Short mmCIF file of C-alpha atoms in Angstrom, two decimals:
data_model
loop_
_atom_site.label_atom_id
_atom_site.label_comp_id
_atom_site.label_asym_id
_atom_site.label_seq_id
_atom_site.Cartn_x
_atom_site.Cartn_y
_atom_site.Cartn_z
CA UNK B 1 46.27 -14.28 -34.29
CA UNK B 2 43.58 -12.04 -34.95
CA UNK B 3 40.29 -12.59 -33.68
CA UNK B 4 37.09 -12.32 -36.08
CA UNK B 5 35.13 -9.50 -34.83
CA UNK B 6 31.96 -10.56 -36.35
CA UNK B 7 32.16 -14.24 -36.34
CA UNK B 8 29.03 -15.46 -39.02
CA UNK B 9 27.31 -18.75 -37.08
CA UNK B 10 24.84 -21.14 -38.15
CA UNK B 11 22.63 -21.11 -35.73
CA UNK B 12 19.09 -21.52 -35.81
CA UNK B 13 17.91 -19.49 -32.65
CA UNK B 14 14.51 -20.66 -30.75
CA UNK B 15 12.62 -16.99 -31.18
CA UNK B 16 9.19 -17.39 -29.48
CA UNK B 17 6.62 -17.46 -32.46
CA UNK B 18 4.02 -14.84 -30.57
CA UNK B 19 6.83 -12.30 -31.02
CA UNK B 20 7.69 -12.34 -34.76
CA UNK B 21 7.34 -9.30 -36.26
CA UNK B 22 6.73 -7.15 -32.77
CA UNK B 23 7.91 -4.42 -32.04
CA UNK B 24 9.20 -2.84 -28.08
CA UNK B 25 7.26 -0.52 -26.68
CA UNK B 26 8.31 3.31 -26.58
CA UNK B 27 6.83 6.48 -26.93
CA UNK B 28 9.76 8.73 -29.02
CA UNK B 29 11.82 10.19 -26.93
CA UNK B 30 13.38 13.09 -28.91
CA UNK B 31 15.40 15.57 -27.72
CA UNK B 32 13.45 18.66 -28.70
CA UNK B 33 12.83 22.00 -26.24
CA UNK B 34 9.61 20.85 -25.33
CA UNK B 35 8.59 17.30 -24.01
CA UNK B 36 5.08 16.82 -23.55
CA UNK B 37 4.60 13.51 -24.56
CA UNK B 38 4.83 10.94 -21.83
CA UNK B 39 3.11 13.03 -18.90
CA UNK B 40 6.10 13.01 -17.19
CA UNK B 41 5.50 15.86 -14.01
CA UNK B 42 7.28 19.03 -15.32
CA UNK B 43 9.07 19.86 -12.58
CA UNK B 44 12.62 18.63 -10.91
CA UNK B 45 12.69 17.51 -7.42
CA UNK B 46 13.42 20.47 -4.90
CA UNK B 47 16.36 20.91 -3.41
CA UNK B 48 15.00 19.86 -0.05
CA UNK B 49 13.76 16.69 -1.45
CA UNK B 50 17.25 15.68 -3.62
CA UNK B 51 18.98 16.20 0.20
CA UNK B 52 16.28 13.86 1.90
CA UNK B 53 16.94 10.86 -0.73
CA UNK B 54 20.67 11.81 -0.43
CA UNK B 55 20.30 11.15 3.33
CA UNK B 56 18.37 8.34 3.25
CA UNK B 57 20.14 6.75 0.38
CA UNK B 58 23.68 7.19 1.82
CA UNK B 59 22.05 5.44 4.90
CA UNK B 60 21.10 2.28 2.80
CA UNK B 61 24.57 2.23 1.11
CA UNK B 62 25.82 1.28 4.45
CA UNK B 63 24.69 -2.16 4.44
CA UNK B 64 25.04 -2.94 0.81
CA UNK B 65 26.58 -6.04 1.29
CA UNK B 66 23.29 -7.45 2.43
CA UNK B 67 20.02 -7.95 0.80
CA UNK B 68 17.55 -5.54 1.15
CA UNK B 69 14.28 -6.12 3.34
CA UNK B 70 12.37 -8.64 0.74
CA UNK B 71 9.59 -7.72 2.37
CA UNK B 72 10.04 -3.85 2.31
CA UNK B 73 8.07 -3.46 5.32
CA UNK B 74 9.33 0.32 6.51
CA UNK B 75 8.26 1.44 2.78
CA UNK B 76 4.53 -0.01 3.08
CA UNK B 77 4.12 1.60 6.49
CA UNK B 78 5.08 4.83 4.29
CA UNK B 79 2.72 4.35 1.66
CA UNK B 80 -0.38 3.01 4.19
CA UNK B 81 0.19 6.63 5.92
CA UNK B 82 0.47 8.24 2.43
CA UNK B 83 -2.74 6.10 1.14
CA UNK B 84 -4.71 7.69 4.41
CA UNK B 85 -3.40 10.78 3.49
CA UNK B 86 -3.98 11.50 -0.07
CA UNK B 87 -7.32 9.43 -0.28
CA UNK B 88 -8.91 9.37 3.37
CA UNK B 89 -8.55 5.02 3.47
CA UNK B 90 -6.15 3.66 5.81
CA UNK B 91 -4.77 0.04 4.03
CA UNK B 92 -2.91 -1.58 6.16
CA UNK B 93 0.45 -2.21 5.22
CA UNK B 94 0.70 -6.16 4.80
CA UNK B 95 -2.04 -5.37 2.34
CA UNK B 96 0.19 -3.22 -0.21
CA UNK B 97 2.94 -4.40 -2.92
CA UNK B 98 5.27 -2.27 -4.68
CA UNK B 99 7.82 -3.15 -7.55
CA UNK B 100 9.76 -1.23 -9.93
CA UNK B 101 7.33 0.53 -11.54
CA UNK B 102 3.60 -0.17 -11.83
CA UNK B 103 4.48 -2.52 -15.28
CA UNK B 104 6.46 -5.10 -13.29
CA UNK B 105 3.13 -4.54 -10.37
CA UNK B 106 0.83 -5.13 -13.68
CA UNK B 107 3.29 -8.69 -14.83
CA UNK B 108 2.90 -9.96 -10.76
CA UNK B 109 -1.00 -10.09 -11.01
CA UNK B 110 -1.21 -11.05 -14.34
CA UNK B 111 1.76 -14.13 -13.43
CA UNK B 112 -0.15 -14.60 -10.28
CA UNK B 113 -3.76 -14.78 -12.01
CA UNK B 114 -3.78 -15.02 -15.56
CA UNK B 115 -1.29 -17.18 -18.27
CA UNK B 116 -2.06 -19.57 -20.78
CA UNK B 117 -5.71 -20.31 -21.83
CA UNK B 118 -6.83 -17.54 -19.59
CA UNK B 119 -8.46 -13.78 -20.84
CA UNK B 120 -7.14 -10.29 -19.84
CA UNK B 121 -9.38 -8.02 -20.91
CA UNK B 122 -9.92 -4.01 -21.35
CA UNK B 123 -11.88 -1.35 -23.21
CA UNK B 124 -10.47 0.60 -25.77
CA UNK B 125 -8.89 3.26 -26.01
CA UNK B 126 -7.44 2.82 -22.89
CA UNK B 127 -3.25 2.38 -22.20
CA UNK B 128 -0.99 0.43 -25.07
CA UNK B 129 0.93 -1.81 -22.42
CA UNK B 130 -2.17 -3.57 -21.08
CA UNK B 131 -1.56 -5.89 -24.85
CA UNK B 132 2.17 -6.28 -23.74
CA UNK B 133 1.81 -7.27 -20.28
CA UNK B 134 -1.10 -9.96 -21.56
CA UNK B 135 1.70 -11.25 -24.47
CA UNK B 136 4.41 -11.23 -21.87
CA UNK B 137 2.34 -13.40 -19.46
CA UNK B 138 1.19 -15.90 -22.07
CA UNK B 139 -2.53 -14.92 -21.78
CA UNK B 140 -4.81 -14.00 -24.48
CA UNK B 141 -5.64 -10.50 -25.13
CA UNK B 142 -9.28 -9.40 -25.42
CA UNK B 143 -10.26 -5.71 -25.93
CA UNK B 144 -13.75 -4.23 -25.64
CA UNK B 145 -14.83 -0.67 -26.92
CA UNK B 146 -15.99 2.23 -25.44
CA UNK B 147 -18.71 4.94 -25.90
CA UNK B 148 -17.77 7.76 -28.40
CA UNK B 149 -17.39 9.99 -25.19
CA UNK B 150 -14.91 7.50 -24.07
CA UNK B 151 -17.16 6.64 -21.11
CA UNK B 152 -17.74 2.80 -20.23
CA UNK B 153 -20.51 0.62 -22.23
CA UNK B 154 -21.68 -1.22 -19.55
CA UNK B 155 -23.53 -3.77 -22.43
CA UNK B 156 -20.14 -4.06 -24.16
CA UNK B 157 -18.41 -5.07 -20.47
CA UNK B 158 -21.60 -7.89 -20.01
CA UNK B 159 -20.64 -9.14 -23.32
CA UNK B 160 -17.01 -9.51 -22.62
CA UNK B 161 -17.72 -11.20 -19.57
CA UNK B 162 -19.83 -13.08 -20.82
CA UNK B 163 -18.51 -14.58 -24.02
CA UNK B 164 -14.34 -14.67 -22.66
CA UNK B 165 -14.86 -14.92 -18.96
CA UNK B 166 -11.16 -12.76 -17.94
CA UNK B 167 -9.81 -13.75 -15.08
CA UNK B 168 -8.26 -9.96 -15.09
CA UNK B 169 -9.58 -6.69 -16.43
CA UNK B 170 -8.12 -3.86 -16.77
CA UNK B 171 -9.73 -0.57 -16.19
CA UNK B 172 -7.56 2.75 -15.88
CA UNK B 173 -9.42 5.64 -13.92
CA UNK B 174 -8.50 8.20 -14.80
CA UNK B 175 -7.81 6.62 -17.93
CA UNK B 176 -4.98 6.86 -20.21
CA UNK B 177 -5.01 8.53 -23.50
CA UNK B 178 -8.15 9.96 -22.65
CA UNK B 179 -7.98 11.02 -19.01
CA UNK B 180 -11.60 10.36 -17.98
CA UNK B 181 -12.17 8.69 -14.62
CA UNK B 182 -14.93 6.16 -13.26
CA UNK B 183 -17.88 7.15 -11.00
CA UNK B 184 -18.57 5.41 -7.58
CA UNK B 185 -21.24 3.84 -9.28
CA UNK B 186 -20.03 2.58 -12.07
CA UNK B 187 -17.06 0.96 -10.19
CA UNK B 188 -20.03 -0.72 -7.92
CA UNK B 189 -21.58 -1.98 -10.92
CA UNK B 190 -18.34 -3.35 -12.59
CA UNK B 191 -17.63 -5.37 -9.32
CA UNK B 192 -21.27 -6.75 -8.80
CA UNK B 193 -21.04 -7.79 -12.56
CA UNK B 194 -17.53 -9.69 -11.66
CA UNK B 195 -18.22 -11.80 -9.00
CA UNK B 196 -18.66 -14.86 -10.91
CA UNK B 197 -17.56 -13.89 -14.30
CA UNK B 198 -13.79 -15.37 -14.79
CA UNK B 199 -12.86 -18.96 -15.58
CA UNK B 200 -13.75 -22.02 -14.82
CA UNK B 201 -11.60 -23.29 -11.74
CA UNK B 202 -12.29 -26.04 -9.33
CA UNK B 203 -10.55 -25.99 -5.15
CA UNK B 204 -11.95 -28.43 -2.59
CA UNK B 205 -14.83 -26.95 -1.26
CA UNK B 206 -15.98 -27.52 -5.06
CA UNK B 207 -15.35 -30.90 -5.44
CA UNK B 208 -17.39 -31.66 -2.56
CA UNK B 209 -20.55 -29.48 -3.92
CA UNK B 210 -19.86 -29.01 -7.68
CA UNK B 211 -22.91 -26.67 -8.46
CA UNK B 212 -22.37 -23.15 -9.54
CA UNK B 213 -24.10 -20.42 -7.74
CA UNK B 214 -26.66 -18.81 -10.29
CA UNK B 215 -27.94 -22.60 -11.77
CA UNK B 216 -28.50 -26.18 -10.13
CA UNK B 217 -26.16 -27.47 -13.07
CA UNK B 218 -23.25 -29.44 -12.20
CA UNK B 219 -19.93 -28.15 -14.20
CA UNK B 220 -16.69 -29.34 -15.23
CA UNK B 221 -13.22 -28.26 -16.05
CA UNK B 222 -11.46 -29.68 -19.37
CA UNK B 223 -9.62 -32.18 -17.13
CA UNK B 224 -13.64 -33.53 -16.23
CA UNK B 225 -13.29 -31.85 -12.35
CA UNK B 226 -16.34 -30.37 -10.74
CA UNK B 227 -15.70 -26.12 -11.32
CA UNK B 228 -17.38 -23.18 -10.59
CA UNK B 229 -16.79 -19.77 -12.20
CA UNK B 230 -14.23 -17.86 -10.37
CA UNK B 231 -14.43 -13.63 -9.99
CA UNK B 232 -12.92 -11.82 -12.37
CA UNK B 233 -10.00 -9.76 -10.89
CA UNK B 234 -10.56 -6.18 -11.58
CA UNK B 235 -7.23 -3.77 -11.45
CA UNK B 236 -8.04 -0.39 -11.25
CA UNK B 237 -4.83 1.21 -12.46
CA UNK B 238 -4.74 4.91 -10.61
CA UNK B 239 -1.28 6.21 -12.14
CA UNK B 240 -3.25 9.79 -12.55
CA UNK B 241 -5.32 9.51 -9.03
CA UNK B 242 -3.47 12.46 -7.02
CA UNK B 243 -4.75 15.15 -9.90
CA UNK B 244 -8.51 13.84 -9.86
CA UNK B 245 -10.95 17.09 -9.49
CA UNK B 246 -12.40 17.39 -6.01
CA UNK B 247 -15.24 15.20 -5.66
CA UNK B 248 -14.04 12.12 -7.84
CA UNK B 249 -13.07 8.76 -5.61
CA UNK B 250 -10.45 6.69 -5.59
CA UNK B 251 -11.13 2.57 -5.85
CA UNK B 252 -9.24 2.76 -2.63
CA UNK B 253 -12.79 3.71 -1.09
CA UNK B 254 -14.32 0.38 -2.08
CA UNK B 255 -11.56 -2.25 -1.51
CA UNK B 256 -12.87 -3.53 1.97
CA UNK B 257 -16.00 -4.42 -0.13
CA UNK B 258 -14.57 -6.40 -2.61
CA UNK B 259 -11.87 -8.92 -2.22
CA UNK B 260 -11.32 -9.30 -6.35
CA UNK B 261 -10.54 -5.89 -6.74
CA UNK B 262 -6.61 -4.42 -7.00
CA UNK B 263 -5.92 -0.63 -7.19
CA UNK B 264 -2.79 0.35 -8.55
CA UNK B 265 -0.49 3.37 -7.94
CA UNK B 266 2.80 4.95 -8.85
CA UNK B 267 5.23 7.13 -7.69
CA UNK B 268 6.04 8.45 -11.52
CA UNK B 269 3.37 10.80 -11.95
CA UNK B 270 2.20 13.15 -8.81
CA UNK B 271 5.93 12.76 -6.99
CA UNK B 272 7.97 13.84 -10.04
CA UNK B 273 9.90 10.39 -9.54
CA UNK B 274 9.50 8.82 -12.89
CA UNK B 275 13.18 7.46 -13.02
CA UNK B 276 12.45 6.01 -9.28
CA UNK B 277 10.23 3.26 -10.92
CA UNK B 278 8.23 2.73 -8.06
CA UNK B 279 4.56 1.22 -8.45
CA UNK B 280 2.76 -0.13 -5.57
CA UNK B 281 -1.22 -2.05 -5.55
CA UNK B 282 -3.43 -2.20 -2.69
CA UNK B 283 -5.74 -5.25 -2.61
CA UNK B 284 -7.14 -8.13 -0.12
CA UNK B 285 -4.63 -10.25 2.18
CA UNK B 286 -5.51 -13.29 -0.28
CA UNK B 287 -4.53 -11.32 -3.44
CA UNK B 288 -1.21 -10.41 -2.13
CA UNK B 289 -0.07 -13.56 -1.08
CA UNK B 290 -0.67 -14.67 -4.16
CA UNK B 291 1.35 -12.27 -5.61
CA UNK B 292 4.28 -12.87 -3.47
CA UNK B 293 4.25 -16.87 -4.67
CA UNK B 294 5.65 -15.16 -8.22
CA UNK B 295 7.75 -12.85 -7.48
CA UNK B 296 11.48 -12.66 -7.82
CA UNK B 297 13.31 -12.58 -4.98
CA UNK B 298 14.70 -9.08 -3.41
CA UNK B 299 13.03 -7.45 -6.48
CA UNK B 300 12.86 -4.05 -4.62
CA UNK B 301 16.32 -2.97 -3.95
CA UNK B 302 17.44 -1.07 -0.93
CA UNK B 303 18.38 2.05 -2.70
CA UNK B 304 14.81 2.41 -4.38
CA UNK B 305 13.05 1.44 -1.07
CA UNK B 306 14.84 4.07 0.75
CA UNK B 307 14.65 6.91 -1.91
CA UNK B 308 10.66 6.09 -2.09
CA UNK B 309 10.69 6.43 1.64
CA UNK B 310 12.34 9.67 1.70
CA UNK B 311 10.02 11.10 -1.48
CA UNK B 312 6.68 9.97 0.89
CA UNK B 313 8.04 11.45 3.90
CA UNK B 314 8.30 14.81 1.92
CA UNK B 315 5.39 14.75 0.78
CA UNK B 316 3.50 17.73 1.43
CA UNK B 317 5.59 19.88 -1.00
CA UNK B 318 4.83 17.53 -3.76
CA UNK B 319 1.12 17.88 -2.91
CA UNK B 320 1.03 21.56 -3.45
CA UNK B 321 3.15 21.09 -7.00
CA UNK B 322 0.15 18.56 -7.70
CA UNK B 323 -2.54 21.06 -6.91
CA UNK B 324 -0.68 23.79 -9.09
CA UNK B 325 -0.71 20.69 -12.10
CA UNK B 326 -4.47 20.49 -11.83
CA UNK B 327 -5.25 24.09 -12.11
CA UNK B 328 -2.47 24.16 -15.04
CA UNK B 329 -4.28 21.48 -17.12
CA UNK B 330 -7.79 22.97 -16.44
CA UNK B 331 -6.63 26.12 -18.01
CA UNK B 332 -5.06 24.24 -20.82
CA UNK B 333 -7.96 22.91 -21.63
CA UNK B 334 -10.06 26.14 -21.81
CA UNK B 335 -7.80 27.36 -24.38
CA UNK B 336 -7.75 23.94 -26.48
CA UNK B 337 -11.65 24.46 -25.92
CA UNK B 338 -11.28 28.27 -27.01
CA UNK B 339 -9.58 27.21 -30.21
CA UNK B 340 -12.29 24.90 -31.46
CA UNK B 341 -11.03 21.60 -30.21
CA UNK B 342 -13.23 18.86 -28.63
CA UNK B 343 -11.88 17.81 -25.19
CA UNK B 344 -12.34 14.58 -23.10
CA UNK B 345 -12.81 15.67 -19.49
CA UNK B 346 -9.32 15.08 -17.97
CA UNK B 347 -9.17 13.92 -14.52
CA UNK B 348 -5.34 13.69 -15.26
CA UNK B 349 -1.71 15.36 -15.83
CA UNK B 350 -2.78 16.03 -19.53
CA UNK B 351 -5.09 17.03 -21.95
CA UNK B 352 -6.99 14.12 -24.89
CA UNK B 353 -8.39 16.59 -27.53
CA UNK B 354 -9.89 16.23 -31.03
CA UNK B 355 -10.87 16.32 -33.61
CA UNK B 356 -8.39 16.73 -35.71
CA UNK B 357 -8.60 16.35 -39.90
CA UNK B 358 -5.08 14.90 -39.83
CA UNK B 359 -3.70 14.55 -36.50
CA UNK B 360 0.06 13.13 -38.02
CA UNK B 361 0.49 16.12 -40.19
CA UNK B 362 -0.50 17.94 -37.14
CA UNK B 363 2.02 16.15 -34.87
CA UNK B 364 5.06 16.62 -37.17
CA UNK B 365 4.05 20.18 -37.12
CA UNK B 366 4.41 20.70 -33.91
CA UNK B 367 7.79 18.51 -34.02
CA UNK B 368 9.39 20.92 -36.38
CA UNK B 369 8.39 23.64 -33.62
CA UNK B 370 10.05 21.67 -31.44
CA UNK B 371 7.23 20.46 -29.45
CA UNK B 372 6.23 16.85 -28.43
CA UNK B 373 3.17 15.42 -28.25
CA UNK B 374 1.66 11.90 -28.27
CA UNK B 375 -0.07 10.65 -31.18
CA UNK B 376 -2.27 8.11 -29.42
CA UNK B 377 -5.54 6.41 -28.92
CA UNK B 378 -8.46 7.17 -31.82
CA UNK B 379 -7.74 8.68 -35.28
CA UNK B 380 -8.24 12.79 -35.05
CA UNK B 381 -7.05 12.82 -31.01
CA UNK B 382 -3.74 13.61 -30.03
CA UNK B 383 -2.73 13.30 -26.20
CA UNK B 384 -0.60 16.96 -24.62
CA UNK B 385 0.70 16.19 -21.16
CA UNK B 386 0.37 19.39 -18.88
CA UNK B 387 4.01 21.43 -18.67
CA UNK B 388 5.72 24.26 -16.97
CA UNK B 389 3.82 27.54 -17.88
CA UNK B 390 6.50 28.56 -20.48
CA UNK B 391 5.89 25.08 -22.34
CA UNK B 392 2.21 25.59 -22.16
CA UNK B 393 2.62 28.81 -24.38
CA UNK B 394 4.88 27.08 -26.60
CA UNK B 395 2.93 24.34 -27.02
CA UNK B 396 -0.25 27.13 -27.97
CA UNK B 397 1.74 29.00 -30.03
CA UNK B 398 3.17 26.00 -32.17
CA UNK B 399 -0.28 24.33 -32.08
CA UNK B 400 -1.64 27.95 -33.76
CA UNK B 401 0.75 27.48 -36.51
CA UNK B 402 0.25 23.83 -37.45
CA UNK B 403 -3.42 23.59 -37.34
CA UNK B 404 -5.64 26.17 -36.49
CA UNK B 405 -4.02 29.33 -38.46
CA UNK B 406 -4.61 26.66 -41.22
CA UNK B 407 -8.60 25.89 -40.39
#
């Protein structure tokens, strides 16, 4: 007898109501000549490198039968040496996480320290997943604004603190459409401003002297139990750190200072390794325990630990490629500049320029060139991630034809 291939059933299915009408995240991914929308790094791995993983990977296939190390410890001893490397701060291993990818590092801290009835907060425009990760984690989503140069409005952050108390905040530096990074000392005065700015929470050492810091009032939680505000955790996301101009610090710098603050990393960006999906955090011995308690089990399997191994090991090549990116986007934006467009100071892989009469008319131009950009962040901006030097050109050339031959 014939089976029905499409079988009609009656069945009422239990779709969460927070996701009706939502759409999945993804930035188009078309297959035109020129791909400059995701700031993917340009260039393939060497051939030097593609042996290295091969090695190393062939190694781990070896003992496939068994679970990897859950605890991944060679590959943190990698990144602590790469971490003292790159930004002059030696972390110690135990105090570094990696996942696949820095979204599933971004769901452990928010499943680890946010969730229902608790804030996530960030300043706009800043990247479109921080939303996602806050819906996926059953949190509320609260998003501040920025200055009209993008930079941070430190009255705006007292407000949000003070009116939603987040128990995580978000801040990208550089950040992402608009590639503008934080100063030392505005990443001093975020933290000082966080101590005592998250939720209400209550441990022993509260119930025994139930008075907040700043008053002499005694507080409660909704369940009636003596509280006290928590900190707010601040992640510093760094997925653009390794192509900061010379002079600009890392969060890295000020972690020994401040045991509520998380910087993030990624392989994606500065090692070319964006189908690796390796994202690691550094943070304070009490932050990553917590985020081991949620967790899945072997999340990071032995084939991506060992081809992240063999990537940090080689890393000196990948360094010089960065360098080259830098110089590459600093020129791109003198020539945006040179053809009349406003440009956000890009401590990043790409460029955030304005102001653009219709940017969508100007994007589908350049798509019919067959060049991609990303249509992102404000009305009038539009987001170029830096390319080879032949996609550069072709990205000028089309971007002369949509929009400024027509000015």
């Amino acid at each position: 007898m014939e089976q029905e291939t499409n079988p009609t059933r009656d069945v009422f299915l239990p779709f969460r109501a927070d996701l009706r009408g939502q759409s999945p995240y993804g930035a188009p991914q078309l297959d035109v000549p020129v791909r400059l929308n995701v700031n993917e790094n340009p260039y393939s791995p060497s051939s030097d490198l593609c042996e290295a993983i091969s090695a190393s990977v062939t190694a781990a296939i070896k003992d496939l039968n068994r679970y990897p190390d859950r605890d991944f410890s060679k590959l943190r001893c990698d990144l602590s040496d790469y971490l003292a490397e790159e930004s002059g701060v030696r972390i110690a291993p135990d105090l570094i996480w990696a996942a696949n990818g820095s979204n599933e590092i971004m769901m452990h801290i928010l499943q680890a320290f946010a969730g229902p009835q608790r804030v996530v907060a960030s300043f706009l425009p800043s990247y479109s997943m921080y939303p996602e990760y806050t819906r996926d984690s059953f949190s509320t989503w609260v998003a501040g604004t920025r200055k009209p140069d993008f930079s941070l409005d430190f009255d705006e952050i007292r407000r949000v603190l003070d009116v939603h108390h987040p128990s995580v905040v978000f801040l990208a530096s550089p950040n992402n459409p608009t590639g503008t990074a934080l100063s030392e000392a505005e990443l001093r005065e975020i933290l000082e401003l966080t101590r005592e700015s998250g939720p209400l929470a209550s441990d022993g050492a509260t119930r025994d002297n139930a008075v907040t810091r700043d008053t002499d009032v005694c507080v409660t939680d909704d369940d009636g139990v003596p509280a006290r505000r928590t900190a707010t955790i601040v992640v510093v996301d760094e997925a653009y750190a390794e192509f900061r101009r010379e002079g600009v610090p890392s969060a890295l710098e000020l972690l020994d200072r401040y045991e509520h603050l998380i910087v993030t990393r990624t392989m994606s960006k500065a090692f070319g390794a964006a189908g690796l999906r390796l994202g690691y955090m550094a943070a304070a011995k009490s932050i990553i325990e917590q985020i081991m308690l949620v967790r899945l089990p072997y999340h990071l399997s032995a084939i991506t630990q060992a081809a992240a191994s063999a990537a940090l090991t080689n890393r000196s090549a990948l360094m010089e490629q960065v360098a080259q990116i830098r110089a590459d986007r600093d020129s791109l934006a003198c020539s945006l500049q040179e053809m009349g467009f406003e440009i956000a100071p890009s401590d990043a892989n790409f460029v955030f320029f304005g102001k653009i009469a219709n940017r969508h008319q100007t994007w589908q131009d350049l798509l019919n060139e067959g060049v991609l950009i990303r249509e992102v962040g404000p009305d009038g901006w539009l987001r170029v991630s830096v390319g080879t030097p032949a996609e550069k050109e072709r990205f000028l050339s089309a971007l002369h034809k949509a929009y400024v031959d027509h000015m």
